[in-house]
Coordinates of C-alpha atoms in Angstrom, one line a residue:
M1 CA 124.1 92.9 118.5
T2 CA 121.1 94.4 116.8
V3 CA 120.5 98.3 115.4
L4 CA 116.9 97.6 116.3
R5 CA 114.8 96.6 120.1
A6 CA 112.8 94.0 117.9
S7 CA 109.5 95.5 120.4
K8 CA 107.2 95.5 117.9
V9 CA 103.8 97.2 118.3
S10 CA 100.7 95.4 118.2
A11 CA 98.2 97.1 115.8
K12 CA 94.5 97.9 117.5
T13 CA 92.4 97.9 114.7
T14 CA 89.8 95.2 113.0
T15 CA 91.7 96.2 109.6
L16 CA 91.7 92.8 107.8
R17 CA 95.5 93.0 107.1
T18 CA 97.8 90.3 105.5
G19 CA 101.6 90.1 105.0
T20 CA 104.5 89.2 107.9
A21 CA 107.6 90.1 108.6
Q22 CA 110.0 87.1 106.8
G23 CA 113.3 85.8 108.7
R24 CA 116.6 86.3 106.2
H25 CA 120.5 86.6 106.1
V26 CA 121.4 89.6 106.7
A27 CA 124.6 91.2 105.6
K28 CA 124.5 94.7 106.3
V29 CA 123.8 96.7 108.9
W30 CA 123.0 100.8 109.3
T31 CA 124.6 102.0 112.6
C32 CA 124.8 105.6 113.9
G33 CA 127.9 106.9 115.9
P34 CA 128.2 110.2 116.2
S35 CA 130.7 110.8 113.1
G36 CA 126.9 109.3 111.9
W37 CA 125.4 106.9 110.3
H38 CA 128.1 103.8 109.2
R39 CA 127.9 100.1 106.9
T40 CA 128.6 97.7 109.6
R41 CA 128.8 93.9 108.7
F42 CA 126.5 91.2 110.6
G43 CA 126.6 86.5 110.0
A44 CA 123.4 86.9 111.1
P45 CA 119.9 88.3 112.0
H46 CA 118.3 89.2 115.2
V47 CA 116.3 85.8 117.4
V48 CA 113.8 87.2 119.7
S49 CA 112.2 84.7 121.7
S50 CA 108.6 84.4 121.0
A51 CA 105.7 83.9 124.1
S52 CA 105.5 80.8 123.4
S53 CA 108.9 79.9 123.9
E54 CA 109.6 79.3 120.0
H55 CA 112.4 81.4 118.5
Q56 CA 112.0 83.4 115.0
E57 CA 114.5 85.1 112.8
V58 CA 113.7 88.6 112.5
A59 CA 115.0 90.7 109.7
D60 CA 116.7 94.1 110.5
P61 CA 114.3 96.5 108.4
F62 CA 117.8 98.8 108.2
A63 CA 119.7 96.0 107.4
T64 CA 118.6 96.7 102.8
K65 CA 118.1 100.6 102.3
E66 CA 115.9 101.6 99.5
V67 CA 116.5 103.2 96.6
Y68 CA 114.1 106.0 95.2
D69 CA 113.9 107.9 91.8
D70 CA 112.6 111.2 92.6
S71 CA 113.1 112.4 88.8
D72 CA 110.0 113.0 88.0
I73 CA 107.7 115.7 87.8
L74 CA 105.7 115.4 91.0
S75 CA 108.4 113.9 93.1
K76 CA 110.7 116.7 92.8
F77 CA 107.9 119.6 93.7
M78 CA 107.0 117.8 96.6
I79 CA 110.1 117.4 97.6
G80 CA 110.9 120.9 96.4
Y81 CA 107.4 122.3 97.7
F82 CA 107.8 120.6 101.3
S83 CA 111.4 121.4 102.4
K84 CA 110.8 124.9 101.2
V85 CA 107.7 125.3 103.7
T86 CA 109.4 123.5 106.7
S87 CA 111.7 125.8 106.3
K88 CA 109.9 128.5 106.5
Q89 CA 108.6 127.5 109.2
L90 CA 112.1 126.9 110.6
G91 CA 113.1 130.9 110.4
G92 CA 114.7 130.5 106.5
L93 CA 117.0 127.4 107.0
P94 CA 119.0 126.5 103.9
Y95 CA 117.6 123.3 101.7
D96 CA 119.3 121.7 99.2
G97 CA 116.1 120.2 97.5
T98 CA 116.3 116.6 97.9
Y99 CA 114.2 114.1 99.5
E100 CA 117.8 113.3 102.0
G101 CA 117.7 117.3 102.5
Y102 CA 113.5 117.4 103.1
V103 CA 114.6 115.0 105.8
E104 CA 117.5 116.3 107.8
L105 CA 114.6 119.8 107.7
S106 CA 112.9 118.1 109.8
R107 CA 115.1 116.9 112.2
E108 CA 115.9 120.2 113.3
I109 CA 111.6 121.1 114.2
M110 CA 112.9 118.1 117.1
K111 CA 116.0 120.0 118.2
G112 CA 115.2 122.1 121.5
R113 CA 111.5 122.0 121.1
N114 CA 109.2 119.8 123.5
T115 CA 106.7 117.2 121.7
A116 CA 104.1 119.4 122.1
Q117 CA 106.0 122.9 120.1
V118 CA 107.1 120.1 117.4
Q119 CA 103.7 118.9 117.1
E120 CA 102.4 122.8 116.8
L121 CA 105.1 123.6 114.3
V122 CA 104.3 120.7 112.4
A123 CA 100.5 121.8 112.2
G124 CA 101.5 124.6 110.6
I125 CA 103.1 123.6 107.7
L126 CA 100.5 121.2 107.0
D127 CA 97.8 124.3 107.5
S128 CA 100.3 126.2 105.5
L129 CA 100.0 123.7 102.7
L130 CA 96.1 124.5 102.3
P131 CA 94.7 126.6 100.1
P132 CA 92.2 129.3 102.7
Q133 CA 88.5 128.6 103.2
S134 CA 89.2 124.2 101.7
P135 CA 89.0 122.9 104.7
E136 CA 84.6 124.2 105.2
R137 CA 84.6 123.5 101.9
F138 CA 86.5 120.6 101.8
K139 CA 84.0 119.0 104.9
K140 CA 80.7 120.7 102.8
W141 CA 81.3 118.3 100.1
F142 CA 82.9 115.6 100.6
P143 CA 81.0 114.4 104.2
L144 CA 82.0 111.5 106.0
N145 CA 80.9 108.0 103.9
K146 CA 82.0 105.3 103.0
R147 CA 82.7 106.7 99.2
N148 CA 85.0 109.6 100.4
A149 CA 86.6 107.8 103.2
E150 CA 87.4 105.3 100.2
I151 CA 88.6 108.1 97.8
N152 CA 91.2 109.0 100.0
A153 CA 92.6 106.1 100.2
W154 CA 93.5 106.5 96.3
I155 CA 94.8 110.1 96.1
T156 CA 97.3 108.7 99.6
T157 CA 98.7 106.1 97.8
L158 CA 98.7 108.2 94.2
G159 CA 100.1 111.4 95.8
F160 CA 102.3 110.5 98.1
K161 CA 104.8 107.5 97.4
W162 CA 107.6 110.6 97.1
L163 CA 107.5 110.9 101.0
V164 CA 106.3 107.1 102.5
G165 CA 107.4 104.9 99.8
P166 CA 105.0 102.7 98.1
S167 CA 101.7 101.4 99.4
D168 CA 98.4 99.4 98.4
V169 CA 94.6 100.2 99.5
Q170 CA 93.0 97.8 101.1
D171 CA 89.8 96.2 103.4
A172 CA 89.5 98.1 106.1
E173 CA 86.8 97.2 108.8
I174 CA 84.9 99.9 110.4
E175 CA 82.5 101.4 112.8
F176 CA 80.2 103.2 111.1
Q177 CA 76.5 104.4 111.9
G178 CA 76.5 101.8 114.9
E179 CA 77.7 98.8 112.7
K180 CA 80.8 97.3 111.5
Q181 CA 80.8 97.7 107.4
V182 CA 83.5 96.9 105.6
W183 CA 85.2 99.8 103.5
R184 CA 87.7 100.2 101.4
S185 CA 89.4 102.9 102.6
G186 CA 93.3 101.6 104.3
V187 CA 96.2 102.2 102.7
K188 CA 99.2 99.6 103.8
I189 CA 102.4 101.6 103.1
K190 CA 105.2 98.3 102.7
K191 CA 108.2 100.1 104.5
C192 CA 107.9 103.7 104.8
R193 CA 110.4 105.2 103.5
Y194 CA 110.4 108.5 105.9
L195 CA 110.9 106.6 109.3
E196 CA 113.2 104.5 107.4
N197 CA 115.4 108.0 106.6
S198 CA 114.4 109.3 109.8
G199 CA 115.0 106.5 111.9
C200 CA 113.5 108.1 115.1
V201 CA 110.2 107.0 116.4
G202 CA 110.3 109.8 118.3
M203 CA 110.2 112.4 114.6
C204 CA 107.4 109.4 113.4
T205 CA 104.7 109.3 115.9
N206 CA 104.7 113.5 116.3
M207 CA 106.1 114.4 113.1
C208 CA 103.8 112.1 110.9
K209 CA 101.4 109.9 113.0
L210 CA 99.8 112.4 115.8
P211 CA 99.9 115.1 113.6
T212 CA 98.6 113.7 111.1
Q213 CA 95.8 112.1 112.2
K214 CA 94.6 115.0 114.0
F215 CA 94.6 117.1 110.9
F216 CA 92.7 115.3 108.5
L217 CA 89.7 114.8 111.8
E218 CA 89.8 118.3 112.5
K219 CA 90.0 120.5 109.4
F220 CA 88.2 117.5 106.8
G221 CA 86.4 115.7 109.5
L222 CA 87.9 113.3 108.5
P223 CA 88.8 110.3 111.7
L224 CA 92.0 108.4 110.4
T225 CA 94.5 105.6 112.6
M226 CA 97.7 105.9 111.4
N227 CA 99.2 102.3 112.9
P228 CA 103.2 102.1 112.1
D229 CA 105.2 98.9 112.3
F230 CA 108.9 99.3 113.9
E231 CA 109.6 95.8 113.6
T232 CA 109.0 95.8 109.8
L233 CA 108.6 99.9 109.4
E234 CA 105.1 98.8 107.1
C235 CA 102.6 100.8 108.3
E236 CA 99.2 101.2 107.6
M237 CA 96.1 103.9 107.6
I238 CA 92.4 104.2 108.0
F239 CA 90.5 106.6 106.9
G240 CA 87.3 106.2 108.4
Q241 CA 88.8 104.7 111.6
A242 CA 89.0 107.3 114.5
P243 CA 92.5 107.0 116.9
P244 CA 92.8 105.7 120.4
P245 CA 93.7 108.5 122.2
V246 CA 97.2 108.5 122.6
E247 CA 98.2 107.4 125.9
E248 CA 96.0 104.2 125.1
D249 CA 98.1 103.4 121.1
P250 CA 100.7 101.0 121.2
V251 CA 102.8 103.4 119.5
Y252 CA 103.5 105.3 122.8
N253 CA 105.5 103.0 125.4
Q254 CA 107.7 102.4 121.7
P255 CA 111.4 101.9 122.4
C256 CA 114.0 104.0 120.2
F257 CA 115.9 102.1 118.0
S258 CA 119.2 101.1 119.4
A259 CA 120.6 103.3 116.6
C260 CA 118.6 106.7 116.9
N261 CA 120.9 109.8 117.3
I262 CA 118.3 111.9 118.2
G263 CA 116.8 109.6 121.4
S264 CA 118.6 107.2 123.2
D265 CA 118.7 103.9 123.3
S266 CA 118.9 103.6 127.0
K267 CA 115.4 104.0 127.6
Q268 CA 112.5 101.6 127.7
V269 CA 110.2 103.9 126.0
C270 CA 111.5 106.4 123.5
P271 CA 111.9 110.2 125.4
K272 CA 110.9 111.9 122.6
I273 CA 107.0 110.5 121.7
D274 CA 106.1 112.9 125.5
T275 CA 109.0 114.8 126.6
D276 CA 106.7 115.7 129.8
R277 CA 106.9 112.1 130.8
S278 CA 110.5 111.2 129.7
Q279 CA 111.1 114.3 132.5
N280 CA 109.2 112.8 135.1

């Protein structure tokens, strides 16, 4: 028995990646039922077959929940501010100021809305975080180049640990002005806190990945590609690299987590990624 449908998405990117998921014994696994999340014991990790018919052990990323300390001033402020803005977009829903409360607020966005409506609401939240005329000034003061892409990667590791957990800057191969260059504009999120807490492929795709990519490109003129790894909960962000069309993105055909309580584990592809497709 497993709680994760092990169908890894391999990112379409030339980023210089490092690190792989390591198999290990799993003693406790989080599963979700009608009454909520429960911890269940299992004796061994999930085993999958590779293309070469060799067996390898894949540790369940939900087996051990990461613990975070949000007592610092930045984390408290950002969680509170994002919760306040999200609550306002949802008509003033109550929130408790905790990270878990913020995730619960974001779950409400998914309820009763199609994919386009979810992305539109998230775009409104992101827009409301910006001071007036800041996009125009940003594009003027920080045009697309190596230095500015690298600055954004660095700021991401410092300013968004509260949202996604620890991350590191890494090299990425970027095609710029007709030639391939190595920029230090990649960010490797070690285990995405938001994905771990939401446990939903659709929330990751439509409330983080796609809106954030669009936000940086349209508001700041900075291409951004985000490549979540649903097998390890890692994610890489590549500032300066344009993402593929959504239908060509590997995430578009990603199955649900079997523990998901928003989509459905009975479908081959998460129905919340594209609600129009799932209705056809």
